């Protein structure tokens, strides 16, 4: 089964909405692991709108599976990641006005700024992944820049509704996986994946990891984090290629 990364940011979003100390994203990470998560994903944003610096040491200490930090290439954040040494850093675009990460990082346009961040993190023994759109030029450039993995943005798939639109997005992702594999990259997928749309994506060969946040945390409000993660794991097993 592909690695399931559970993104716990939204738990911290609820906490920050009240400026309180609950719900605790570290507790969510523990529950997610008990439900079968094989990776815990979090995003330390420059504006600290959900996860904060204080969350990082207890999170690192509590996660016994892969720890994946989503992050921008801002110097301050790269320094924090290099000190924390999660297993993996996924470089993402970050715009302050956005509600969530919108689209992939343009590694082609930003290559001069991305390259030193990749080097600094890899020198610390961290696997570095690029969150990019499934476009051959972006994938090939990621390999050239020293990334070991790419996370293909599944947002367009999640927004497609017509059968033809869905087919086109699945084809783009399938092509992206082939290019990634040809370049020797590990290929991940994420963004907008839900209990309802995961089937065709989970059934595709080549995805080694999925990162899912909103849908799992939403369901966790009603059934609890452990059960919500277990239900997603069951779907990944059911649709496994
Ligand atoms: N992967 C990346 C790189 C992301 O930035 C996000 C959103 O934080 C996700 C996956 C999870 O997206 P969603 O919350 O839509 O499942």
Tab-separated table of C-alpha atoms and ligand atoms in Angstrom:
chain	number	residue	atom	x	y	z
A	1	UNK	CA	0.000	0.000	0.000
A	2	UNK	CA	1.172	3.533	-0.671
A	3	UNK	CA	2.278	5.534	2.362
A	4	UNK	CA	-0.618	7.515	3.827
A	5	UNK	CA	0.465	10.915	5.065
A	6	UNK	CA	-2.153	12.544	7.262
A	7	UNK	CA	-1.950	16.328	7.273
A	8	UNK	CA	-2.740	17.576	10.789
A	9	UNK	CA	-2.678	21.331	10.073
A	10	UNK	CA	-6.438	21.735	10.278
A	11	UNK	CA	-6.457	20.581	13.870
A	12	UNK	CA	-4.087	23.442	14.645
A	13	UNK	CA	-6.316	25.776	12.609
A	14	UNK	CA	-9.184	25.138	15.037
A	15	UNK	CA	-6.876	25.759	17.989
A	16	UNK	CA	-5.583	29.031	16.527
A	17	UNK	CA	-9.125	30.234	15.783
A	18	UNK	CA	-9.601	30.452	19.537
A	19	UNK	CA	-6.035	31.238	20.545
A	20	UNK	CA	-6.347	28.336	22.980
A	21	UNK	CA	-4.321	25.206	23.664
A	22	UNK	CA	-6.779	22.702	22.192
A	23	UNK	CA	-7.298	20.766	20.009
A	24	UNK	CA	-3.675	19.675	20.030
A	25	UNK	CA	-2.197	18.707	16.636
A	26	UNK	CA	0.376	16.510	18.374
A	27	UNK	CA	-2.431	14.485	19.938
A	28	UNK	CA	-3.989	14.285	16.472
A	29	UNK	CA	-0.703	12.918	15.124
A	30	UNK	CA	-0.657	10.196	17.778
A	31	UNK	CA	-4.269	9.238	17.031
A	32	UNK	CA	-3.578	9.251	13.278
A	33	UNK	CA	-0.693	6.834	13.791
A	34	UNK	CA	-2.917	4.564	15.882
A	35	UNK	CA	-5.385	4.612	12.971
A	36	UNK	CA	-2.721	3.430	10.536
A	37	UNK	CA	-1.135	6.608	9.154
A	38	UNK	CA	2.338	5.779	7.863
A	39	UNK	CA	3.342	9.418	7.608
A	40	UNK	CA	2.435	12.584	9.480
A	41	UNK	CA	2.469	15.735	7.396
A	42	UNK	CA	2.435	19.301	8.641
A	43	UNK	CA	3.048	22.716	7.139
A	44	UNK	CA	4.892	25.391	9.076
A	45	UNK	CA	3.675	28.488	7.284
A	46	UNK	CA	5.555	31.759	7.322
A	47	UNK	CA	2.505	33.420	8.933
A	48	UNK	CA	2.156	30.529	11.482
A	49	UNK	CA	-1.569	30.470	10.858
A	50	UNK	CA	-1.887	26.899	12.144
A	51	UNK	CA	1.242	24.987	13.206
A	52	UNK	CA	3.606	27.031	15.377
A	53	UNK	CA	7.259	26.679	16.320
A	54	UNK	CA	6.293	25.344	19.759
A	55	UNK	CA	4.527	22.370	18.147
A	56	UNK	CA	7.643	21.100	16.442
A	57	UNK	CA	9.710	19.448	19.232
A	58	UNK	CA	6.758	17.480	20.732
A	59	UNK	CA	5.596	16.537	17.238
A	60	UNK	CA	9.023	15.203	16.300
A	61	UNK	CA	9.179	13.243	19.562
A	62	UNK	CA	5.697	11.732	19.108
A	63	UNK	CA	5.899	10.649	15.494
A	64	UNK	CA	7.263	7.160	14.992
A	65	UNK	CA	6.404	7.007	11.304
A	66	UNK	CA	7.699	9.239	8.523
A	67	UNK	CA	7.524	12.943	9.390
A	68	UNK	CA	6.932	15.166	6.356
A	69	UNK	CA	7.239	18.943	6.659
A	70	UNK	CA	5.597	21.059	3.987
A	71	UNK	CA	7.345	24.371	3.652
A	72	UNK	CA	8.167	27.352	1.507
A	73	UNK	CA	11.709	28.186	0.460
A	74	UNK	CA	11.912	31.224	2.776
A	75	UNK	CA	15.341	31.311	4.466
A	76	UNK	CA	13.905	31.291	8.002
A	77	UNK	CA	11.785	28.211	7.311
A	78	UNK	CA	14.648	26.370	5.614
A	79	UNK	CA	16.787	27.031	8.694
A	80	UNK	CA	14.073	25.679	11.016
A	81	UNK	CA	13.668	22.555	8.857
A	82	UNK	CA	17.425	21.972	8.745
A	83	UNK	CA	17.501	22.121	12.572
A	84	UNK	CA	14.393	19.946	13.063
A	85	UNK	CA	15.472	17.299	10.535
A	86	UNK	CA	12.132	15.714	9.647
A	87	UNK	CA	12.446	12.639	7.407
A	88	UNK	CA	11.153	14.575	4.428
A	89	UNK	CA	10.589	18.181	3.411
A	90	UNK	CA	8.069	18.942	0.696
A	91	UNK	CA	8.661	22.334	-0.879
A	92	UNK	CA	5.410	24.112	-1.705
A	93	UNK	CA	4.414	27.557	-2.967
A	94	UNK	CA	3.045	29.839	-0.290
A	95	UNK	CA	0.877	32.897	-0.793
A	96	UNK	CA	-0.427	34.708	2.252
A	97	UNK	CA	-3.886	35.368	0.877
A	98	UNK	CA	-4.540	31.764	-0.114
A	99	UNK	CA	-6.835	29.498	1.895
A	100	UNK	CA	-4.704	26.463	1.157
A	101	UNK	CA	-1.781	25.642	-1.131
A	102	UNK	CA	-2.986	26.502	-4.609
A	103	UNK	CA	-1.224	24.695	-7.440
A	104	UNK	CA	2.338	23.505	-7.489
A	105	UNK	CA	5.693	25.152	-6.948
A	106	UNK	CA	7.080	26.506	-10.241
A	107	UNK	CA	10.520	24.937	-9.925
A	108	UNK	CA	11.400	25.935	-13.493
A	109	UNK	CA	10.914	29.653	-12.841
A	110	UNK	CA	12.302	29.534	-9.293
A	111	UNK	CA	15.199	27.149	-9.921
A	112	UNK	CA	17.879	29.599	-8.711
A	113	UNK	CA	16.131	30.000	-5.329
A	114	UNK	CA	15.045	26.381	-5.015
A	115	UNK	CA	18.451	24.776	-5.677
A	116	UNK	CA	20.243	26.057	-2.515
A	117	UNK	CA	17.274	25.075	-0.308
A	118	UNK	CA	17.320	21.540	-1.730
A	119	UNK	CA	21.058	21.289	-1.150
A	120	UNK	CA	20.895	22.592	2.415
A	121	UNK	CA	18.148	20.125	3.373
A	122	UNK	CA	19.745	17.166	1.604
A	123	UNK	CA	23.045	17.928	3.341
A	124	UNK	CA	21.137	17.387	6.612
A	125	UNK	CA	20.046	13.923	5.448
A	126	UNK	CA	16.458	14.992	4.666
A	127	UNK	CA	14.596	13.593	1.641
A	128	UNK	CA	13.377	16.575	-0.374
A	129	UNK	CA	10.183	16.467	-2.422
A	130	UNK	CA	8.755	19.083	-4.806
A	131	UNK	CA	5.020	19.741	-4.822
A	132	UNK	CA	4.457	20.436	-8.493
A	133	UNK	CA	1.848	20.208	-11.205
A	134	UNK	CA	1.976	17.064	-13.346
A	135	UNK	CA	3.870	18.801	-16.158
A	136	UNK	CA	6.883	17.032	-17.745
A	137	UNK	CA	9.085	20.156	-17.688
A	138	UNK	CA	8.460	20.669	-13.940
A	139	UNK	CA	9.136	17.007	-13.142
A	140	UNK	CA	12.343	16.879	-15.192
A	141	UNK	CA	13.551	20.123	-13.639
A	142	UNK	CA	12.877	18.708	-10.144
A	143	UNK	CA	15.176	15.775	-10.907
A	144	UNK	CA	17.865	18.157	-12.216
A	145	UNK	CA	17.634	20.245	-9.044
A	146	UNK	CA	18.360	17.224	-6.833
A	147	UNK	CA	14.898	16.427	-5.522
A	148	UNK	CA	14.450	12.745	-4.732
A	149	UNK	CA	10.659	12.874	-4.912
A	150	UNK	CA	7.837	14.872	-6.430
A	151	UNK	CA	4.325	15.249	-5.058
A	152	UNK	CA	2.005	15.698	-8.009
A	153	UNK	CA	-0.759	18.228	-7.381
A	154	UNK	CA	-4.081	16.390	-7.578
A	155	UNK	CA	-6.121	19.586	-7.187
A	156	UNK	CA	-7.208	19.705	-10.843
A	157	UNK	CA	-8.416	16.096	-10.582
A	158	UNK	CA	-10.360	16.954	-7.429
A	159	UNK	CA	-12.034	19.896	-9.194
A	160	UNK	CA	-12.958	17.916	-12.323
A	161	UNK	CA	-16.516	16.639	-12.412
A	162	UNK	CA	-17.414	15.569	-15.940
A	163	UNK	CA	-16.342	12.063	-16.995
A	164	UNK	CA	-14.174	13.574	-19.770
A	165	UNK	CA	-12.577	16.042	-17.354
A	166	UNK	CA	-11.825	13.319	-14.842
A	167	UNK	CA	-10.333	11.101	-17.552
A	168	UNK	CA	-8.125	13.938	-18.777
A	169	UNK	CA	-6.803	14.682	-15.270
A	170	UNK	CA	-6.166	11.002	-14.549
A	171	UNK	CA	-4.246	10.778	-17.851
A	172	UNK	CA	-2.151	13.812	-16.874
A	173	UNK	CA	-1.318	12.202	-13.546
A	174	UNK	CA	-0.514	8.861	-15.198
A	175	UNK	CA	1.831	10.629	-17.632
A	176	UNK	CA	3.371	12.514	-14.712
A	177	UNK	CA	4.071	9.262	-12.891
A	178	UNK	CA	5.823	7.855	-16.000
A	179	UNK	CA	8.001	10.943	-16.391
A	180	UNK	CA	8.837	10.896	-12.670
A	181	UNK	CA	9.780	7.240	-12.760
A	182	UNK	CA	11.876	7.766	-15.890
A	183	UNK	CA	13.739	10.524	-14.017
A	184	UNK	CA	14.339	8.196	-11.042
A	185	UNK	CA	12.014	10.105	-8.732
A	186	UNK	CA	9.660	8.743	-6.099
A	187	UNK	CA	6.166	9.965	-6.992
A	188	UNK	CA	3.620	11.138	-4.424
A	189	UNK	CA	0.168	12.664	-4.803
A	190	UNK	CA	-1.851	15.118	-2.814
A	191	UNK	CA	-4.353	17.918	-2.528
A	192	UNK	CA	-8.116	17.738	-2.589
A	193	UNK	CA	-8.191	13.954	-2.151
A	194	UNK	CA	-11.289	12.699	-0.329
A	195	UNK	CA	-13.019	9.467	0.643
A	196	UNK	CA	-15.167	9.915	-2.464
A	197	UNK	CA	-12.497	10.630	-5.080
A	198	UNK	CA	-9.533	8.560	-3.841
A	199	UNK	CA	-10.540	5.342	-5.666
A	200	UNK	CA	-9.208	5.983	-9.193
A	201	UNK	CA	-6.063	7.634	-7.794
A	202	UNK	CA	-5.353	4.800	-5.345
A	203	UNK	CA	-5.890	2.315	-8.171
A	204	UNK	CA	-3.127	3.903	-10.268
A	205	UNK	CA	0.277	2.181	-10.149
A	206	UNK	CA	3.211	4.337	-9.254
A	207	UNK	CA	2.063	6.563	-6.423
A	208	UNK	CA	4.234	5.809	-3.389
A	209	UNK	CA	2.621	8.277	-0.994
A	210	UNK	CA	-0.570	10.272	-0.602
A	211	UNK	CA	-0.916	13.325	1.619
A	212	UNK	CA	-4.466	13.999	2.729
A	213	UNK	CA	-5.666	16.600	5.201
A	214	UNK	CA	-9.018	18.329	4.906
A	215	UNK	CA	-11.167	15.304	4.202
A	216	UNK	CA	-9.696	13.165	6.986
A	217	UNK	CA	-9.811	15.944	9.598
A	218	UNK	CA	-13.399	16.751	8.582
A	219	UNK	CA	-14.492	13.167	9.099
A	220	UNK	CA	-12.498	12.970	12.321
A	221	UNK	CA	-14.833	15.604	13.818
A	222	UNK	CA	-17.605	13.028	13.732
A	223	UNK	CA	-15.915	9.656	14.118
A	224	UNK	CA	-12.584	10.559	15.736
A	225	UNK	CA	-9.151	10.757	14.134
A	226	UNK	CA	-8.265	7.107	14.622
A	227	UNK	CA	-11.403	5.838	12.886
A	228	UNK	CA	-11.217	8.470	10.130
A	229	UNK	CA	-7.654	7.445	9.255
A	230	UNK	CA	-8.575	3.757	9.416
A	231	UNK	CA	-11.388	4.351	6.901
A	232	UNK	CA	-8.951	5.973	4.460
A	233	UNK	CA	-6.429	3.162	4.957
A	234	UNK	CA	-9.203	0.658	4.166
A	235	UNK	CA	-9.928	2.482	0.892
A	236	UNK	CA	-6.249	2.494	-0.077
A	237	UNK	CA	-6.112	-1.249	0.548
A	238	UNK	CA	-9.373	-1.831	-1.332
A	239	UNK	CA	-8.214	0.052	-4.429
A	240	UNK	CA	-4.553	-0.974	-4.285
A	241	UNK	CA	-3.364	-1.785	-7.834
B	1	LIG	N1	-0.084	18.021	-0.084
B	1	LIG	C1	0.366	19.292	-0.021
B	1	LIG	C2	1.713	19.587	-0.563
B	1	LIG	C3	-0.407	20.311	0.574
B	1	LIG	O1	0.055	21.569	0.619
B	1	LIG	C4	-1.657	19.978	1.124
B	1	LIG	C5	-2.466	21.031	1.811
B	1	LIG	O2	-1.842	21.437	2.971
B	1	LIG	C6	-2.069	18.640	1.068
B	1	LIG	C7	-1.288	17.696	0.439
B	1	LIG	C8	-3.372	18.199	1.664
B	1	LIG	O3	-4.413	18.755	0.947
B	1	LIG	P1	-5.913	18.540	1.455
B	1	LIG	O4	-6.054	19.258	2.752
B	1	LIG	O5	-6.735	19.128	0.356
B	1	LIG	O6	-6.106	17.057	1.605
